[in-house]
Coordinates of C-alpha atoms and ligand atoms in Angstrom, one line a residue:
X30 CA 3.6 24.9 26.2
X31 CA 0.7 27.2 25.3
X32 CA -1.8 26.2 22.6
X33 CA -0.3 28.2 19.9
X34 CA 3.2 26.7 20.4
X35 CA 1.7 23.3 20.7
X36 CA -0.1 23.6 17.4
X37 CA 3.0 24.8 15.7
X38 CA 5.0 21.8 17.0
X39 CA 2.2 19.5 16.0
X40 CA 2.2 21.0 12.5
X41 CA 5.9 20.4 12.0
X42 CA 5.7 16.9 13.3
X43 CA 2.7 16.1 11.1
X44 CA 4.5 17.3 8.0
X45 CA 7.5 15.1 8.8
X46 CA 5.2 12.2 9.6
X47 CA 3.3 12.5 6.3
X48 CA 6.6 12.8 4.3
X49 CA 8.0 9.7 6.1
X50 CA 4.8 7.7 5.6
X51 CA 4.1 8.7 2.0
X52 CA 7.6 7.6 1.0
X53 CA 7.5 4.2 2.8
X54 CA 3.9 2.9 3.1
X55 CA 2.3 2.0 -0.2
X56 CA -1.1 1.9 1.4
X57 CA -0.9 5.6 2.4
X58 CA 0.7 6.6 -0.9
X59 CA -2.2 5.1 -2.8
X60 CA -4.8 6.6 -0.5
X61 CA -3.3 10.0 -0.8
X62 CA -2.7 9.8 -4.5
X63 CA -6.3 8.8 -5.0
X64 CA -7.5 12.1 -3.4
X65 CA -4.7 14.2 -4.9
X66 CA -2.9 15.1 -1.7
X67 CA 0.9 15.3 -1.6
X68 CA 3.1 15.6 1.6
X69 CA 3.8 19.2 0.7
X70 CA 0.1 20.1 1.0
X71 CA 0.5 19.3 4.7
X72 CA 2.3 22.2 6.4
X73 CA 0.2 23.1 9.5
X74 CA -1.8 21.0 11.9
X75 CA -5.0 22.5 10.4
X76 CA -4.1 20.7 7.1
X77 CA -4.7 17.4 8.7
X78 CA -8.3 17.4 7.6
X79 CA -7.1 16.9 4.0
X80 CA -5.7 13.5 4.9
X81 CA -7.7 10.2 4.7
X82 CA -8.7 8.3 7.7
X83 CA -7.3 4.9 8.8
X84 CA -9.4 2.2 10.3
X85 CA -8.8 -1.2 11.9
X86 CA -9.9 -2.8 8.7
X87 CA -6.9 -1.2 7.0
X88 CA -4.6 -3.0 9.4
X89 CA -6.4 -6.2 9.0
X90 CA -6.4 -6.0 5.3
X91 CA -2.7 -5.5 5.2
X92 CA -2.0 -8.2 7.7
X93 CA 0.5 -8.9 9.0
X94 CA 2.9 -6.1 8.4
X95 CA 1.7 -4.3 5.2
X96 CA 1.5 -1.0 6.9
X97 CA 5.0 -1.1 8.5
X98 CA 7.1 1.9 7.4
X99 CA 10.4 0.1 8.2
X100 CA 11.7 -3.4 7.5
X101 CA 10.7 -5.9 10.2
X102 CA 14.4 -6.1 11.2
X103 CA 14.3 -2.5 12.3
X104 CA 11.5 -3.1 14.7
X105 CA 12.6 -3.4 18.2
X106 CA 9.4 -5.0 19.4
X107 CA 6.1 -6.4 18.0
X108 CA 2.8 -6.7 19.8
X109 CA -0.4 -8.1 18.6
X110 CA -4.1 -8.0 19.5
X111 CA -6.1 -11.1 20.3
X112 CA -7.9 -11.0 16.9
X113 CA -11.2 -12.4 18.1
X114 CA -13.0 -11.1 15.1
X115 CA -10.5 -11.9 12.3
X116 CA -6.8 -11.3 11.7
X117 CA -4.9 -10.2 14.7
X118 CA -3.7 -6.6 14.6
X119 CA 0.1 -6.6 14.5
X120 CA 1.8 -3.5 15.7
X121 CA 5.6 -2.8 15.5
X122 CA 7.8 -0.3 17.3
X123 CA 11.2 1.0 16.4
X124 CA 13.7 1.9 19.2
X125 CA 12.5 5.5 18.9
X126 CA 8.8 4.5 19.1
X127 CA 9.5 2.5 22.3
X128 CA 11.2 5.6 23.7
X129 CA 8.3 8.0 22.9
X130 CA 5.8 5.5 24.2
X131 CA 7.7 5.1 27.4
X132 CA 8.0 8.8 27.7
X133 CA 4.2 9.1 27.4
X134 CA 3.6 6.5 30.1
X135 CA 6.2 8.1 32.3
X136 CA 4.3 11.4 32.0
X137 CA 1.1 9.6 32.9
X138 CA 2.8 8.2 36.0
X139 CA 4.0 11.6 37.0
X140 CA 0.4 12.8 36.6
X141 CA -0.5 10.1 39.1
X142 CA 2.0 11.5 41.6
X143 CA 4.9 9.1 40.8
X144 CA 8.6 10.1 41.0
X145 CA 11.9 8.3 40.6
X146 CA 11.5 7.3 44.2
X147 CA 8.2 5.5 43.6
X148 CA 7.7 1.7 43.5
X149 CA 5.5 0.7 40.6
X150 CA 3.9 -2.7 40.7
X151 CA 2.8 -3.7 37.2
X152 CA 0.0 -6.2 37.5
X153 CA -1.1 -6.0 33.9
X154 CA -0.5 -9.1 31.8
X155 CA 2.9 -9.2 30.2
X156 CA 3.0 -10.5 26.7
X157 CA 1.4 -9.6 23.4
X158 CA -1.0 -7.3 25.2
X159 CA 0.6 -3.9 25.5
X160 CA -0.4 -3.2 29.1
X161 CA 2.4 -5.0 31.0
X162 CA 5.4 -4.0 29.0
X163 CA 4.0 -0.5 28.3
X164 CA 3.7 0.4 32.0
X165 CA 7.0 -1.4 32.7
X166 CA 9.0 0.7 30.3
X167 CA 7.2 3.9 31.4
X168 CA 8.1 3.2 35.0
X169 CA 11.8 2.5 34.1
X170 CA 11.9 5.7 31.9
X171 CA 10.8 7.7 34.9
X172 CA 13.4 6.1 37.1
X173 CA 11.0 4.5 39.4
X174 CA 11.5 0.9 40.8
X175 CA 9.4 -1.5 38.8
X176 CA 8.1 -4.8 40.1
X177 CA 6.8 -6.9 37.1
X178 CA 4.4 -9.1 39.0
X179 CA 2.1 -9.5 35.9
X180 CA -1.3 -11.0 36.6
X181 CA -2.2 -13.9 38.8
X182 CA -0.8 -15.4 42.0
X183 CA -2.7 -12.8 44.1
X184 CA -1.3 -13.9 47.5
X185 CA 2.3 -13.2 46.3
X186 CA 1.2 -9.9 44.6
X187 CA -0.2 -8.7 47.9
X188 CA 2.8 -9.9 49.9
X189 CA 5.3 -8.1 47.6
X190 CA 3.1 -5.0 47.5
X191 CA 3.3 -4.9 51.3
X192 CA 6.9 -6.0 51.9
X193 CA 8.5 -4.0 49.1
X194 CA 6.5 -0.8 49.8
X195 CA 4.7 -0.5 46.4
X196 CA 3.4 3.1 46.1
X197 CA 1.8 2.8 42.6
X198 CA -0.3 0.0 41.2
X199 CA -1.0 -0.5 37.5
X200 CA -3.6 -3.1 36.5
X201 CA -7.1 -3.4 35.2
X202 CA -9.8 -1.8 37.4
X203 CA -11.4 -5.2 38.0
X204 CA -8.2 -6.7 39.2
X205 CA -7.7 -3.8 41.5
X206 CA -11.0 -4.6 43.1
X207 CA -10.1 -8.2 43.2
X208 CA -6.9 -7.3 45.0
X209 CA -8.8 -5.2 47.5
X210 CA -11.1 -8.1 48.3
X211 CA -8.1 -10.4 48.7
X212 CA -6.4 -8.0 51.1
X213 CA -9.5 -7.7 53.2
X214 CA -10.0 -11.5 53.2
X215 CA -6.4 -12.0 54.3
X216 CA -7.2 -9.8 57.3
X217 CA -4.7 -7.1 56.3
X218 CA -5.2 -3.4 56.8
X219 CA -4.2 -0.8 54.2
X220 CA -2.2 0.9 56.9
X221 CA 0.4 -1.8 56.4
X222 CA 0.8 -0.7 52.8
X223 CA 2.5 2.3 51.2
X224 CA 0.1 2.4 48.3
X225 CA -1.0 5.9 47.3
X226 CA -2.1 5.8 43.6
X227 CA -3.2 3.4 40.9
X228 CA -3.4 3.8 37.1
X229 CA -6.1 1.6 35.8
X230 CA -7.3 0.9 32.3
X231 CA -7.6 -1.7 29.6
X232 CA -11.3 -2.2 30.1
X233 CA -14.3 0.0 30.6
X234 CA -15.0 1.0 34.2
X235 CA -17.6 3.2 35.9
X236 CA -17.2 6.1 38.4
X237 CA -18.8 3.8 41.0
X238 CA -16.0 1.3 40.5
X239 CA -13.5 4.2 40.9
X240 CA -15.1 5.2 44.3
X241 CA -15.1 1.6 45.4
X242 CA -11.4 1.1 44.5
X243 CA -10.4 4.4 46.1
X244 CA -12.3 3.6 49.3
X245 CA -11.1 0.0 49.7
X246 CA -7.4 0.5 48.7
X247 CA -7.1 4.0 50.3
X248 CA -5.7 5.4 47.0
X249 CA -6.4 7.8 44.2
X250 CA -7.5 5.8 41.1
X251 CA -6.4 7.4 37.8
X252 CA -7.9 6.4 34.5
X253 CA -5.3 5.6 31.8
X254 CA -6.2 5.2 28.2
X255 CA -4.6 3.8 25.1
X256 CA -4.9 1.3 22.3
X257 CA -2.2 -0.8 20.8
X258 CA -2.7 0.6 17.3
X259 CA -1.7 4.0 18.6
X260 CA 1.0 2.7 20.9
X261 CA -0.6 1.1 24.0
X262 CA -1.4 2.5 27.4
X263 CA -0.3 6.1 28.1
X264 CA -2.0 7.9 25.2
X265 CA -3.8 9.8 27.9
X266 CA -4.2 9.7 31.7
X267 CA -5.8 11.5 34.6
X268 CA -3.9 13.8 36.8
X269 CA -4.8 14.4 40.5
X270 CA -7.6 16.7 39.5
X271 CA -9.4 13.7 37.8
X272 CA -11.2 16.1 35.4
X273 CA -10.5 14.3 32.2
X274 CA -7.5 12.5 30.8
X275 CA -4.5 14.6 29.6
X276 CA -3.6 13.6 26.1
X277 CA 0.1 13.4 25.3
X278 CA -0.8 15.5 22.3
X279 CA 2.8 16.2 21.0
X280 CA 2.9 12.4 20.3
X281 CA -0.7 11.7 19.6
X282 CA -2.8 14.3 17.9
X283 CA -6.5 14.0 18.8
X284 CA -9.5 15.0 16.7
X285 CA -13.2 14.6 17.3
X286 CA -15.2 13.8 14.2
X287 CA -18.8 13.2 13.3
X288 CA -18.7 9.4 12.9
X289 CA -21.3 9.6 10.1
X290 CA -19.8 12.3 7.9
X291 CA -16.1 12.3 9.0
X292 CA -16.3 16.0 9.5
X293 CA -14.1 17.5 12.3
X294 CA -16.4 18.8 15.0
X295 CA -15.9 22.2 16.9
X296 CA -14.0 22.1 20.2
X297 CA -16.0 20.6 23.0
X298 CA -18.5 18.7 20.9
X299 CA -19.0 15.0 21.4
X300 CA -18.0 12.6 18.6
X301 CA -15.6 9.9 17.6
X302 CA -12.0 10.2 18.8
X303 CA -9.3 10.0 16.1
X304 CA -5.6 9.9 16.6
X305 CA -2.6 10.6 14.5
X306 CA 0.7 9.2 15.8
X307 CA 3.0 12.3 15.4
X308 CA 6.2 10.6 16.7
X309 CA 5.9 7.0 15.5
X310 CA 8.1 5.7 12.7
X311 CA 7.6 2.0 12.7
X312 CA 3.9 1.9 12.2
X313 CA 2.8 5.5 11.7
X314 CA -1.0 5.9 11.7
X315 CA -2.7 8.9 10.2
X316 CA -6.1 9.8 11.5
X317 CA -6.8 6.5 13.1
X318 CA -10.5 6.1 14.0
X319 CA -10.7 4.7 17.5
X320 CA -14.5 4.3 17.4
X321 CA -14.5 5.7 21.0
X322 CA -17.1 8.4 21.6
X323 CA -15.9 11.3 23.8
X324 CA -15.2 15.1 23.7
X325 CA -12.0 17.1 24.1
X326 CA -11.6 19.8 26.8
X327 CA -9.2 22.7 26.0
X328 CA -9.6 24.8 29.1
X329 CA -6.6 24.8 31.4
X330 CA -6.6 22.1 34.1
X331 CA -6.4 22.8 37.8
X332 CA -3.1 20.9 37.8
X333 CA -1.5 23.5 35.5
X334 CA -0.8 21.2 32.6
X335 CA -1.8 22.8 29.3
X336 CA -2.4 19.6 27.3
X337 CA -5.9 19.0 26.0
X338 CA -7.9 16.5 28.0
X339 CA -10.4 13.9 26.8
X340 CA -13.5 12.8 28.8
X341 CA -13.7 9.1 29.6
X342 CA -15.2 7.5 26.5
X343 CA -18.8 6.6 27.0
X344 CA -19.7 4.6 23.9
X345 CA -18.4 3.1 20.6
X346 CA -19.3 4.6 17.3
X347 CA -19.3 1.1 15.7
X348 CA -22.2 0.2 17.9
X349 CA -24.2 3.1 16.7
X350 CA -25.9 3.1 13.4
X351 CA -27.5 6.1 11.7
X352 CA -30.4 4.9 9.7
X353 CA -32.5 7.5 7.8
X354 CA -31.0 10.1 10.1
X355 CA -32.0 8.3 13.3
X356 CA -29.4 7.0 15.8
X357 CA -30.0 3.3 16.3
X358 CA -28.1 1.0 18.8
X359 CA -28.3 -2.7 18.2
X360 CA -28.8 -3.1 21.9
X361 CA -32.2 -1.4 21.6
X362 CA -33.3 -4.0 19.1
X363 CA -32.0 -6.8 21.3
X364 CA -34.1 -5.6 24.3
X365 CA -37.1 -5.2 22.1
X366 CA -36.7 -8.8 21.0
X367 CA -36.3 -10.0 24.6
X368 CA -39.5 -8.2 25.5
X369 CA -41.4 -10.1 22.8
X370 CA -40.1 -13.3 24.2
X371 CA -41.2 -15.6 21.4
X372 CA -37.9 -15.4 19.6
X373 CA -34.3 -15.9 20.5
X374 CA -32.2 -12.8 21.2
X375 CA -30.1 -13.7 18.2
X376 CA -30.4 -11.4 15.3
X377 CA -28.5 -9.8 12.4
X378 CA -29.1 -6.3 11.1
X379 CA -28.5 -5.5 7.5
X380 CA -28.4 -1.9 6.5
X381 CA -28.3 -0.8 2.9
X382 CA -29.1 2.2 0.8
X383 CA -31.5 1.7 -2.1
X384 CA -32.4 4.7 -4.3
X385 CA -30.9 7.1 -1.7
X386 CA -33.1 5.6 1.1
X387 CA -31.6 3.6 3.9
X388 CA -33.1 0.2 4.4
X389 CA -33.0 -2.0 7.5
X390 CA -33.5 -5.7 7.4
X391 CA -33.5 -7.8 10.6
X392 CA -33.0 -11.5 10.6
X393 CA -34.4 -13.0 13.9
X394 CA -34.0 -16.5 15.0
X395 CA -37.2 -18.3 15.9
X396 CA -37.3 -20.1 19.3
X397 CA -38.1 -23.8 19.5
X398 CA -41.5 -23.1 21.1
X399 CA -42.7 -21.0 18.2
X400 CA -41.3 -23.1 15.4
X401 CA -44.3 -23.7 13.2
X402 CA -45.0 -24.7 9.7
X403 CA -48.0 -22.5 9.7
X404 CA -47.3 -19.7 7.4
X405 CA -50.0 -17.6 9.0
X406 CA -48.5 -17.9 12.5
X407 CA -45.0 -16.9 11.2
X408 CA -46.5 -13.9 9.5
X409 CA -48.3 -12.9 12.7
X410 CA -45.0 -13.0 14.7
X411 CA -43.2 -11.1 12.0
X412 CA -45.8 -8.4 12.2
X413 CA -45.6 -8.3 16.0
X414 CA -41.8 -7.9 15.9
X415 CA -42.0 -5.2 13.2
X416 CA -44.4 -3.1 15.2
X417 CA -42.4 -3.5 18.4
X418 CA -39.1 -2.6 16.6
X419 CA -40.7 0.4 14.9
X420 CA -42.1 1.8 18.2
X421 CA -38.7 1.2 19.9
X422 CA -36.3 2.7 17.4
X423 CA -38.7 5.0 15.5
X424 CA -38.1 3.6 12.0
X425 CA -39.5 0.7 10.1
X426 CA -37.6 -2.5 9.4
X427 CA -38.2 -5.6 7.3
X428 CA -38.3 -8.7 9.6
X429 CA -37.2 -12.1 8.5
X430 CA -37.7 -15.1 10.8
X431 CA -35.0 -17.6 10.3
X432 CA -34.4 -21.1 11.7
X433 CA -33.0 -21.8 15.1
X434 CA -29.2 -21.7 15.3
X435 CA -28.8 -20.5 11.7
X436 CA -27.2 -17.2 12.7
X437 CA -23.5 -17.2 13.5
X438 CA -22.5 -17.2 17.2
X439 CA -19.5 -15.1 17.8
X440 CA -17.2 -15.0 20.8
X441 CA -16.4 -11.7 22.4
X442 CA -17.6 -8.8 20.4
X443 CA -20.7 -10.0 18.6
X444 CA -20.9 -8.6 15.1
X445 CA -24.5 -8.3 14.5
X446 CA -24.5 -5.6 11.9
X447 CA -23.8 -5.6 8.2
X448 CA -23.7 -2.1 6.8
X449 CA -23.5 -2.2 3.1
X450 CA -23.7 1.6 2.6
X451 CA -19.9 2.1 2.7
X452 CA -20.1 5.5 4.2
X453 CA -16.6 5.6 5.6
Ligands
ZN10 ZN1 -4.6 18.1 35.1

């Protein structure tokens, strides 16, 4: 489909989606009413910029099923995220949603050279995580033979892979490397396997890891991208050209926005990736902010597919702060503190806006060795940190030394930023 046809199709689907969602999801109806937008205002895909964004917080705030557009009984399946930082994110799929998701995954597999004669081993975890079942249904949709090994029991994985002639492997890139190691340790040669391709995702991985996997498993390693809010794996995937991930854009409409202003950026520019689920009816999401930083490539791919491609994301917008116009990453502050050495690398950033000026306050935990009642000494260290931070990030900050272990320890994604500016 050429770009013009694609945009026309996307426009029609968007209009239907917005009508469907406005009529059924109070959250969206309220949001649209608040800015005076009605479903009839959305006729072409270009009209999408009139619609409000959706964030993970919207899903958490309406936990568990407040944003479902159909009664729970009409959902064919429900998945949920781990919820390490609050309410789990619950996502529901109607029969049709499962079908379009499976179709997307099937297309990804075809991009990775699979056919109905392929043998797909799914070594992603099955369960609430969308990886296992997502790839499984995609493989079945394609007509391939699916082996649902799930994770673990590596010796059996390898045995089945060899004896059943697995051609395609789907798992996390780190597990692919682990399998490669185990195959080598077992004294087996890749000549004994029929493996040709892998689709790997679910965690960040580098180009070095790709080379390593390809070299050791004698395969082509394709990057597959997705997130459960949007459907799961299969939102985009690399073809044999490995020049970016083809987005299944008739199902998932991608935009790149400036994470600070929310403005849509011109084609080719780098910014935050946003998706609208054009086909979903169970949990339709409009302009969902993924927080992934990437760019979209519209030139035609070597493989001949006309769908837009996205680069492998290389950052998260929620890690980046823009304070007084300067991009600040919490990791910069962490390394500055580690260099000073007299404090623990535990800190909390508070950003606010007072009289139109951004303020940055940093709470830093004192280490045991520097714990001191001497006000003078504490002031000295505060000054030292202030100077160090200022020279590192280029803006000034107020430093507050706090007692040991007084800052919250979080598992998984540490949330070390409080942004009170409400810019989104
Ligand atoms: Zn391609």
